Short mmCIF file of C-alpha atoms and ligand atoms in Angstrom, two decimals:
data_model
loop_
_atom_site.label_atom_id
_atom_site.label_comp_id
_atom_site.label_asym_id
_atom_site.label_seq_id
_atom_site.Cartn_x
_atom_site.Cartn_y
_atom_site.Cartn_z
CA MET A 10 29.13 7.90 -14.45
CA THR A 11 27.21 8.75 -11.28
CA LYS A 12 27.59 6.70 -8.10
CA SER A 13 24.04 5.40 -8.58
CA GLU A 14 24.91 4.25 -12.09
CA ALA A 15 28.09 2.55 -10.85
CA LEU A 16 26.18 0.80 -8.07
CA TYR A 17 23.49 -0.27 -10.49
CA GLU A 18 26.10 -1.71 -12.83
CA ARG A 19 27.42 -3.86 -9.96
CA ALA A 20 23.92 -4.67 -8.69
CA VAL A 21 22.62 -6.14 -11.95
CA LYS A 22 25.51 -8.60 -11.92
CA CYS A 23 24.54 -10.14 -8.60
CA ILE A 24 20.85 -9.28 -7.95
CA PRO A 25 18.07 -10.06 -10.49
CA GLY A 26 17.43 -6.72 -12.21
CA GLY A 27 19.70 -5.06 -9.65
CA VAL A 28 16.83 -4.69 -7.15
CA ASN A 29 15.33 -6.70 -4.33
CA SER A 30 11.74 -5.85 -5.33
CA PRO A 31 10.63 -5.21 -8.93
CA VAL A 32 8.81 -2.00 -7.98
CA ARG A 33 12.22 -0.39 -7.38
CA ALA A 34 13.37 -0.94 -10.94
CA PHE A 35 13.25 2.16 -13.14
CA GLY A 36 12.91 0.17 -16.36
CA SER A 37 9.40 1.34 -17.27
CA VAL A 38 10.46 4.98 -16.88
CA GLY A 39 13.77 4.62 -18.71
CA GLU A 40 16.02 5.68 -15.85
CA THR A 41 18.66 4.14 -13.58
CA PRO A 42 17.40 3.50 -10.04
CA ARG A 43 18.71 6.08 -7.60
CA PHE A 44 20.60 4.39 -4.77
CA ILE A 45 19.44 6.02 -1.58
CA GLU A 46 21.94 6.77 1.13
CA LYS A 47 19.80 8.41 3.78
CA ALA A 48 16.53 10.18 4.43
CA ASN A 49 15.06 12.73 6.77
CA GLY A 50 11.53 14.10 7.16
CA ALA A 51 10.04 14.39 3.66
CA TRP A 52 13.43 14.16 1.91
CA ILE A 53 15.62 11.38 0.61
CA TYR A 54 19.23 11.69 -0.55
CA ASP A 55 20.97 9.51 -3.12
CA ALA A 56 24.54 8.26 -3.25
CA ASP A 57 25.52 11.28 -5.39
CA GLY A 58 24.25 13.72 -2.79
CA ASN A 59 21.10 14.71 -4.71
CA ALA A 60 18.11 15.63 -2.53
CA TYR A 61 14.60 14.62 -3.54
CA LEU A 62 11.24 15.50 -2.06
CA ASP A 63 9.92 11.98 -1.44
CA PHE A 64 6.39 10.97 -2.45
CA ILE A 65 6.92 7.26 -1.83
CA GLY A 66 7.76 7.12 1.86
CA SER A 67 9.02 3.54 1.53
CA TRP A 68 5.62 2.78 -0.13
CA GLY A 69 3.68 4.04 2.88
CA PRO A 70 5.40 3.12 6.14
CA MET A 71 6.99 6.53 6.72
CA ILE A 72 3.69 8.27 7.49
CA LEU A 73 5.42 10.39 10.14
CA GLY A 74 8.32 11.18 7.83
CA HIS A 75 11.74 9.56 7.63
CA ASN A 76 13.92 9.23 10.73
CA HIS A 77 11.28 10.20 13.25
CA PRO A 78 13.24 10.71 16.50
CA GLU A 79 10.76 8.81 18.70
CA VAL A 80 10.73 5.79 16.39
CA LEU A 81 14.54 5.78 16.26
CA GLU A 82 14.82 6.09 20.03
CA SER A 83 12.43 3.18 20.58
CA VAL A 84 14.44 1.05 18.14
CA MET A 85 17.79 1.94 19.78
CA GLU A 86 16.40 1.03 23.17
CA ALA A 87 15.23 -2.37 21.87
CA VAL A 88 18.54 -3.06 20.10
CA LYS A 89 20.42 -2.71 23.39
CA GLY A 90 18.39 -5.59 24.79
CA GLY A 91 19.17 -8.02 21.97
CA LEU A 92 17.95 -8.51 18.41
CA SER A 93 15.82 -11.65 18.67
CA PHE A 94 14.90 -14.31 21.20
CA GLY A 95 12.40 -16.54 19.41
CA ALA A 96 10.37 -16.34 22.62
CA ALA A 97 7.42 -14.30 23.89
CA THR A 98 8.12 -10.65 24.82
CA GLU A 99 6.20 -7.79 26.45
CA ARG A 100 6.37 -5.63 23.31
CA GLU A 101 4.26 -8.20 21.43
CA VAL A 102 1.53 -7.92 24.06
CA LEU A 103 1.66 -4.12 23.92
CA MET A 104 1.47 -4.24 20.12
CA ALA A 105 -1.51 -6.62 20.07
CA GLU A 106 -3.33 -4.59 22.73
CA LEU A 107 -2.70 -1.40 20.78
CA ILE A 108 -4.01 -2.83 17.49
CA CYS A 109 -7.12 -4.34 19.16
CA ASP A 110 -7.70 -1.01 20.85
CA MET A 111 -7.31 1.08 17.67
CA VAL A 112 -9.27 -1.20 15.30
CA PRO A 113 -12.68 -2.25 16.69
CA SER A 114 -13.19 -5.17 14.25
CA ILE A 115 -10.08 -6.85 15.67
CA GLY A 116 -10.37 -8.91 18.83
CA MET A 117 -7.18 -10.89 18.26
CA VAL A 118 -4.18 -10.34 16.05
CA ARG A 119 -1.15 -12.34 14.91
CA MET A 120 2.10 -10.61 13.92
CA VAL A 121 4.02 -11.73 10.81
CA ASN A 122 6.92 -10.28 8.80
CA SER A 123 5.34 -8.84 5.66
CA GLY A 124 2.08 -7.95 3.97
CA THR A 125 2.42 -10.99 1.73
CA GLU A 126 2.56 -13.26 4.76
CA ALA A 127 -0.38 -11.49 6.38
CA VAL A 128 -2.57 -12.06 3.31
CA MET A 129 -1.46 -15.67 2.86
CA SER A 130 -2.33 -16.39 6.49
CA ALA A 131 -5.64 -14.51 6.46
CA ILE A 132 -6.76 -16.51 3.43
CA ARG A 133 -5.78 -19.78 5.06
CA THR A 134 -7.71 -18.74 8.17
CA ALA A 135 -10.79 -17.83 6.11
CA ARG A 136 -10.66 -21.18 4.35
CA GLY A 137 -10.22 -23.03 7.64
CA PHE A 138 -13.06 -21.11 9.29
CA THR A 139 -15.60 -21.51 6.48
CA GLY A 140 -14.53 -24.95 5.28
CA ARG A 141 -14.65 -23.53 1.73
CA ASN A 142 -11.82 -23.09 -0.79
CA LYS A 143 -12.62 -20.35 -3.28
CA ILE A 144 -11.44 -16.76 -2.91
CA VAL A 145 -12.70 -13.74 -4.83
CA LYS A 146 -10.19 -11.00 -5.59
CA PHE A 147 -10.40 -7.93 -7.81
CA THR A 148 -8.45 -7.48 -11.01
CA GLY A 149 -5.71 -4.90 -10.43
CA CYS A 150 -5.67 -5.34 -6.65
CA TYR A 151 -2.31 -6.52 -5.29
CA HIS A 152 -2.20 -8.74 -2.24
CA GLY A 153 1.46 -9.70 -2.10
CA HIS A 154 3.28 -12.37 -4.08
CA THR A 155 1.80 -15.52 -2.58
CA ASP A 156 0.88 -18.04 -5.33
CA ALA A 157 -2.90 -17.90 -4.96
CA MET A 158 -2.93 -14.10 -5.20
CA LEU A 159 -0.80 -13.75 -8.35
CA VAL A 160 -3.86 -13.65 -10.52
CA LYS A 161 -4.59 -10.40 -12.32
CA ALA A 162 -2.58 -8.60 -9.66
CA GLY A 163 -1.62 -4.93 -9.92
CA SER A 164 1.56 -3.13 -8.85
CA GLY A 165 4.83 -4.59 -10.20
CA VAL A 166 2.99 -7.34 -12.05
CA MET A 167 1.10 -4.67 -13.97
CA THR A 168 4.15 -2.48 -14.58
CA GLN A 169 6.32 -5.32 -15.84
CA GLY A 170 3.50 -6.55 -18.06
CA ILE A 171 3.67 -10.06 -16.59
CA PRO A 172 0.13 -11.42 -17.05
CA ASP A 173 0.49 -13.81 -14.16
CA SER A 174 3.72 -15.34 -12.97
CA ALA A 175 5.78 -18.25 -14.18
CA GLY A 176 6.32 -20.84 -11.49
CA VAL A 177 2.78 -20.71 -10.16
CA PRO A 178 1.11 -24.08 -10.85
CA ALA A 179 -2.46 -23.86 -12.13
CA GLY A 180 -3.50 -25.86 -9.08
CA CYS A 181 -2.50 -22.94 -6.84
CA THR A 182 -4.79 -20.45 -8.57
CA GLN A 183 -7.73 -22.62 -9.60
CA ASP A 184 -9.67 -21.46 -6.52
CA THR A 185 -8.95 -17.77 -7.12
CA LEU A 186 -11.84 -15.99 -8.86
CA SER A 187 -11.49 -12.49 -10.29
CA ALA A 188 -14.09 -9.74 -10.23
CA ALA A 189 -13.97 -6.14 -11.48
CA TYR A 190 -13.24 -3.42 -8.91
CA ASN A 191 -16.24 -1.17 -8.18
CA ASN A 192 -18.51 -3.65 -9.93
CA LEU A 193 -20.80 -5.42 -7.46
CA SER A 194 -22.68 -7.40 -10.06
CA SER A 195 -19.42 -9.07 -11.15
CA VAL A 196 -19.15 -10.36 -7.57
CA GLU A 197 -22.80 -11.40 -7.43
CA VAL A 198 -22.35 -13.51 -10.56
CA LEU A 199 -19.39 -15.32 -8.94
CA PHE A 200 -21.46 -16.07 -5.84
CA GLU A 201 -24.28 -17.44 -8.00
CA GLU A 202 -21.93 -19.64 -10.01
CA ASN A 203 -20.09 -20.91 -6.92
CA LYS A 204 -22.88 -21.40 -4.39
CA ASN A 205 -21.51 -22.23 -0.89
CA GLU A 206 -17.97 -22.53 -2.24
CA ILE A 207 -16.57 -19.04 -1.68
CA ALA A 208 -14.59 -18.71 1.56
CA ALA A 209 -13.80 -15.02 1.28
CA VAL A 210 -13.76 -11.85 -0.77
CA ILE A 211 -10.49 -9.96 -0.42
CA VAL A 212 -10.30 -6.30 -1.40
CA GLU A 213 -8.11 -3.24 -1.06
CA PRO A 214 -10.71 -0.84 0.40
CA VAL A 215 -8.97 1.89 -1.59
CA ALA A 216 -7.17 0.24 -4.50
CA ALA A 217 -3.62 1.60 -4.48
CA ASN A 218 -1.71 -0.87 -6.66
CA MET A 219 -3.20 0.07 -10.04
CA GLY A 220 -2.59 3.72 -9.33
CA VAL A 221 -5.15 4.95 -6.82
CA VAL A 222 -8.78 3.94 -7.38
CA PRO A 223 -11.20 4.92 -4.61
CA PRO A 224 -14.20 2.68 -3.91
CA ALA A 225 -17.39 3.91 -5.58
CA LYS A 226 -20.27 4.85 -3.30
CA GLY A 227 -21.95 1.67 -2.09
CA PHE A 228 -19.22 -0.70 -3.32
CA LEU A 229 -17.77 -1.68 0.07
CA GLU A 230 -21.23 -1.70 1.70
CA GLY A 231 -22.41 -3.99 -1.09
CA LEU A 232 -19.51 -6.38 -0.54
CA ARG A 233 -20.26 -6.45 3.17
CA LYS A 234 -23.93 -7.34 2.51
CA LEU A 235 -23.09 -9.97 -0.11
CA CYS A 236 -20.52 -11.71 2.10
CA THR A 237 -22.87 -11.78 5.09
CA ARG A 238 -25.71 -13.14 2.97
CA GLU A 239 -23.54 -15.83 1.37
CA GLY A 240 -21.67 -16.91 4.51
CA ALA A 241 -18.30 -15.77 3.14
CA LEU A 242 -15.77 -13.68 5.04
CA LEU A 243 -14.90 -10.16 3.93
CA ILE A 244 -11.16 -9.51 4.10
CA PHE A 245 -9.92 -5.92 3.93
CA ASP A 246 -6.33 -5.85 2.77
CA GLU A 247 -5.29 -2.72 4.66
CA VAL A 248 -1.57 -3.13 4.08
CA ILE A 249 -1.58 0.37 2.55
CA THR A 250 -4.76 1.94 3.97
CA GLY A 251 -4.32 0.68 7.56
CA PHE A 252 -3.34 3.51 9.94
CA ARG A 253 -3.13 5.82 6.91
CA LEU A 254 -6.66 7.10 6.33
CA ALA A 255 -7.73 6.98 9.98
CA PRO A 256 -6.51 5.41 13.26
CA ASP A 257 -8.84 2.50 12.42
CA GLY A 258 -7.90 2.41 8.75
CA ALA A 259 -10.18 2.42 5.73
CA GLN A 260 -12.73 0.41 7.72
CA GLY A 261 -13.06 3.33 10.12
CA TYR A 262 -12.85 5.94 7.36
CA PHE A 263 -15.71 4.33 5.42
CA GLY A 264 -17.53 2.79 8.40
CA ILE A 265 -17.53 -0.83 7.15
CA GLN A 266 -16.48 -3.77 9.35
CA PRO A 267 -14.60 -6.56 7.62
CA ASP A 268 -14.27 -10.04 9.17
CA LEU A 269 -10.51 -10.21 8.71
CA THR A 270 -7.96 -7.44 8.17
CA THR A 271 -4.39 -7.57 6.94
CA PHE A 272 -1.79 -4.95 7.80
CA GLY A 273 1.79 -4.24 6.74
CA LYS A 274 3.85 -1.19 5.79
CA ILE A 275 2.86 1.51 8.39
CA ILE A 276 2.43 -1.07 11.15
CA GLY A 277 6.20 -1.71 11.18
CA GLY A 278 7.31 1.92 11.25
CA GLY A 279 9.86 1.07 8.54
CA MET A 280 10.78 -2.41 9.80
CA PRO A 281 9.53 -5.60 8.08
CA VAL A 282 6.23 -6.29 9.85
CA GLY A 283 2.78 -7.52 8.90
CA ALA A 284 -0.26 -8.60 10.88
CA TYR A 285 -3.66 -10.19 10.40
CA GLY A 286 -6.57 -10.05 12.76
CA GLY A 287 -10.29 -10.40 13.23
CA SER A 288 -12.87 -11.45 15.78
CA LYS A 289 -11.79 -13.79 18.59
CA GLU A 290 -14.01 -16.48 17.10
CA ILE A 291 -12.29 -16.40 13.72
CA MET A 292 -8.75 -15.92 15.06
CA SER A 293 -9.22 -18.86 17.44
CA MET A 294 -8.87 -21.00 14.30
CA VAL A 295 -5.14 -20.21 14.29
CA ALA A 296 -2.52 -22.56 15.81
CA PRO A 297 -1.73 -23.36 18.55
CA VAL A 298 -5.39 -22.80 19.59
CA GLY A 299 -7.00 -23.97 16.35
CA PRO A 300 -6.29 -26.20 13.35
CA VAL A 301 -5.01 -23.50 10.93
CA TYR A 302 -1.22 -23.69 11.01
CA GLN A 303 0.82 -20.51 10.75
CA ALA A 304 4.22 -19.72 12.25
CA GLY A 305 7.27 -17.44 12.01
CA THR A 306 10.76 -17.62 13.54
CA LEU A 307 11.18 -13.84 13.58
CA SER A 308 7.48 -12.89 13.96
CA GLY A 309 7.00 -10.27 16.67
CA ASN A 310 10.73 -9.48 16.54
CA PRO A 311 11.61 -7.06 19.40
CA VAL A 312 13.29 -4.42 17.21
CA ALA A 313 10.49 -4.49 14.64
CA MET A 314 7.87 -4.27 17.41
CA ALA A 315 9.71 -1.32 18.96
CA ALA A 316 9.53 0.62 15.68
CA GLY A 317 5.88 -0.24 15.06
CA LEU A 318 4.83 0.42 18.64
CA ALA A 319 6.44 3.85 18.68
CA GLN A 320 4.82 4.85 15.38
CA LEU A 321 1.34 3.48 16.16
CA THR A 322 1.40 4.99 19.64
CA MET A 323 2.10 8.44 18.20
CA LEU A 324 -0.67 7.99 15.64
CA LYS A 325 -3.12 6.90 18.32
CA GLU A 326 -2.25 9.76 20.65
CA ASN A 327 -2.39 12.39 17.91
CA PRO A 328 -5.50 11.61 15.86
CA ARG A 329 -5.33 15.17 14.50
CA ILE A 330 -2.54 13.91 12.26
CA TYR A 331 -5.26 12.21 10.20
CA GLN A 332 -7.43 15.31 9.90
CA GLU A 333 -4.38 17.25 8.80
CA LEU A 334 -3.06 14.61 6.41
CA ASN A 335 -6.44 14.05 4.78
CA ALA A 336 -7.07 17.80 4.48
CA MET A 337 -3.59 18.28 3.05
CA GLY A 338 -4.32 15.49 0.54
CA ASP A 339 -7.61 17.12 -0.50
CA TRP A 340 -5.84 20.43 -1.03
CA PHE A 341 -2.74 19.01 -2.75
CA TYR A 342 -4.52 16.76 -5.26
CA SER A 343 -7.06 19.45 -6.12
CA GLU A 344 -4.15 21.86 -6.78
CA ILE A 345 -2.67 19.26 -9.13
CA GLU A 346 -6.00 19.01 -10.90
CA THR A 347 -6.22 22.80 -11.22
CA ILE A 348 -2.73 22.96 -12.75
CA LEU A 349 -3.64 20.26 -15.28
CA ARG A 350 -6.94 21.95 -16.17
CA GLU A 351 -5.32 25.37 -16.58
CA ALA A 352 -2.81 23.82 -18.96
CA GLY A 353 -5.68 22.23 -20.89
CA ALA A 354 -4.68 18.64 -19.99
CA PRO A 355 -7.66 16.29 -19.70
CA TRP A 356 -5.90 13.86 -17.36
CA GLN A 357 -7.40 12.24 -14.26
CA VAL A 358 -6.41 12.93 -10.67
CA ASN A 359 -7.66 10.26 -8.26
CA HIS A 360 -7.21 10.46 -4.51
CA THR A 361 -8.44 9.39 -1.09
CA GLY A 362 -6.91 11.36 1.77
CA SER A 363 -3.13 11.40 1.45
CA LEU A 364 -3.05 8.71 -1.29
CA GLY A 365 -3.34 9.84 -4.87
CA CYS A 366 -2.10 9.67 -8.44
CA VAL A 367 -2.37 11.19 -11.90
CA PHE A 368 -3.60 9.00 -14.77
CA PHE A 369 -2.75 10.11 -18.30
CA THR A 370 -6.13 9.31 -19.78
CA GLU A 371 -9.31 11.22 -20.57
CA GLN A 372 -11.52 8.53 -19.01
CA PRO A 373 -12.45 8.49 -15.34
CA VAL A 374 -10.44 5.67 -13.73
CA VAL A 375 -12.68 3.38 -11.70
CA ASP A 376 -11.16 -0.06 -12.23
CA TYR A 377 -8.32 -1.99 -13.88
CA ALA A 378 -9.66 -1.64 -17.42
CA SER A 379 -9.88 2.15 -17.18
CA ALA A 380 -6.50 2.37 -15.38
CA LYS A 381 -4.93 0.53 -18.31
CA THR A 382 -6.07 3.28 -20.70
CA SER A 383 -3.44 5.58 -19.15
CA ASP A 384 -0.66 6.54 -21.55
CA VAL A 385 2.43 5.14 -19.79
CA GLY A 386 4.70 6.99 -22.21
CA LYS A 387 3.27 10.25 -20.84
CA TYR A 388 3.82 8.98 -17.32
CA ARG A 389 7.44 8.27 -18.20
CA ASP A 390 7.98 11.85 -19.44
CA TYR A 391 6.33 13.30 -16.35
CA PHE A 392 8.30 11.02 -14.02
CA LYS A 393 11.65 11.89 -15.66
CA TYR A 394 11.03 15.64 -15.53
CA MET A 395 9.94 15.50 -11.90
CA LEU A 396 12.93 13.33 -10.90
CA HIS A 397 15.38 15.66 -12.61
CA HIS A 398 13.79 18.55 -10.70
CA GLY A 399 14.14 16.89 -7.30
CA ILE A 400 10.72 15.23 -6.99
CA TYR A 401 10.79 11.49 -6.25
CA LEU A 402 7.62 9.77 -7.53
CA ALA A 403 6.82 6.10 -8.03
CA PRO A 404 8.74 4.80 -11.08
CA SER A 405 5.47 3.37 -12.41
CA GLN A 406 2.05 4.65 -13.42
CA PHE A 407 0.38 1.93 -11.40
CA GLU A 408 1.44 2.99 -7.91
CA ALA A 409 0.32 5.65 -5.44
CA MET A 410 1.80 8.90 -4.17
CA PHE A 411 2.12 8.92 -0.40
CA LEU A 412 2.08 12.10 1.69
CA SER A 413 3.44 12.10 5.22
CA ALA A 414 2.96 14.26 8.30
CA ALA A 415 6.47 15.60 7.60
CA HIS A 416 5.43 17.14 4.24
CA LYS A 417 5.01 20.85 4.91
CA LYS A 418 2.78 23.03 2.78
CA GLU A 419 5.85 24.90 1.41
CA GLU A 420 7.32 21.60 0.26
CA LEU A 421 4.14 20.59 -1.50
CA GLU A 422 4.09 24.05 -3.11
CA GLU A 423 7.58 23.25 -4.39
CA MET A 424 6.26 20.09 -6.05
CA LEU A 425 3.35 22.04 -7.56
CA ASP A 426 5.78 24.62 -8.97
CA VAL A 427 7.79 21.86 -10.63
CA LEU A 428 4.56 20.45 -12.06
CA ARG A 429 3.66 23.93 -13.43
CA GLY A 430 7.10 24.01 -15.02
CA TYR A 431 6.46 20.62 -16.58
CA MET A 432 3.08 21.65 -17.99
CA HIS A 433 4.55 24.79 -19.54
CA ARG A 434 7.90 23.37 -20.67
C1 LIG B 734 2.47 -4.01 -0.33
C2 LIG B 734 1.19 -4.74 -0.30
C3 LIG B 734 1.12 -6.10 0.05
C4 LIG B 734 2.36 -6.93 0.25
O1 LIG B 734 3.12 -6.50 1.35
P1 LIG B 734 4.69 -6.87 1.39
O2 LIG B 734 5.11 -6.37 2.74
O3 LIG B 734 5.32 -6.17 0.25
O4 LIG B 734 4.78 -8.35 1.28
C5 LIG B 734 -0.12 -6.68 0.20
N1 LIG B 734 -1.25 -5.98 0.00
C6 LIG B 734 -1.24 -4.68 -0.36
C7 LIG B 734 -2.51 -3.94 -0.51
C8 LIG B 734 -0.01 -4.03 -0.54
O5 LIG B 734 0.00 -2.75 -0.93
#
């Protein structure tokens, strides 16, 4: 028995499914989760001493690679001063100034502890601001596990085959309307049927929780126009895309300004952090200034802020990172496509910048329905082979691959060689 297997055996006895987030379970790929001991750069190492080239990067946060010395140093410095005060600190001001500076649509920002919390709070703010209750989301988009958003959600919900979730009363989701990703007319219909009732449309500007599905040309522009016309707010859930595609996120990358934005993952540099922000007018709805209540004992935690500040500062000061990452993504995913084509495989490779994935279907994947046509049995085979050859991919078809600034071309070539081996096995 390996150490990972032994740990898993103990874990399942005291943690549901042996994991603290369903996405970490290896059930859908028929493997035992690898227990990770440490990581460095583009590599992670399990309890048995196996090295893997990591394409998850903690699901996005490690955009500069694992164990970046400047992030670590900033954290160590903060730790020496104490772990938490539950009082205002300078780092929170620096963080808010930095985010407002990097993302033009944000005039004010509130820090929270996770992406889930950011989305929950942004939705409450949108409802408070508009005085309306209904929210439009897209089938297959994941916005955290808050009750109102567990409707046709992607990610773990999709992998586990849970249609919705038990424990969510119908009353919590009755104001959540679902539209089809990349389908503007499905949104228009909802606006017609719910005149003056829709508070906000929330969208992943690049869907990355049903595999990766880029927005079709005109889709985000269309949402912007519809929301403005109908008096609803447009919320970009940039928990994955924020600070990944550009210093100003997907909104900068595509040139569309949302009314509210949610962040998570990268913004914490590996620590549990989320944030939501928008114009001063909208964010002035939030307590203690406005009537929308939202709070957090550990929000703006000094150690978490130190990690996030160090990472965001490096990203801001080195915008070339984005040109390089996006160019590397273009090259890497087109190489994958070439390998598949040369082997005669008709599968789909979707990507935007450094985010991408392979779908085992012959149909172009543009939304949830087409993503679901992927043969998950084929994904399982591919995942297993890659894992056993030192390549750590998401243990689910319906997740993204994440590249980091620490992935060198030689390392990506290594992955491509393993993929060639798989295609010709
Ligand atoms: C991960 C994710 C969330 C939830 O963030 P947590 O920190 O896991 O709560 C929300 N929205 C999107 C787009 C995500 O990818």
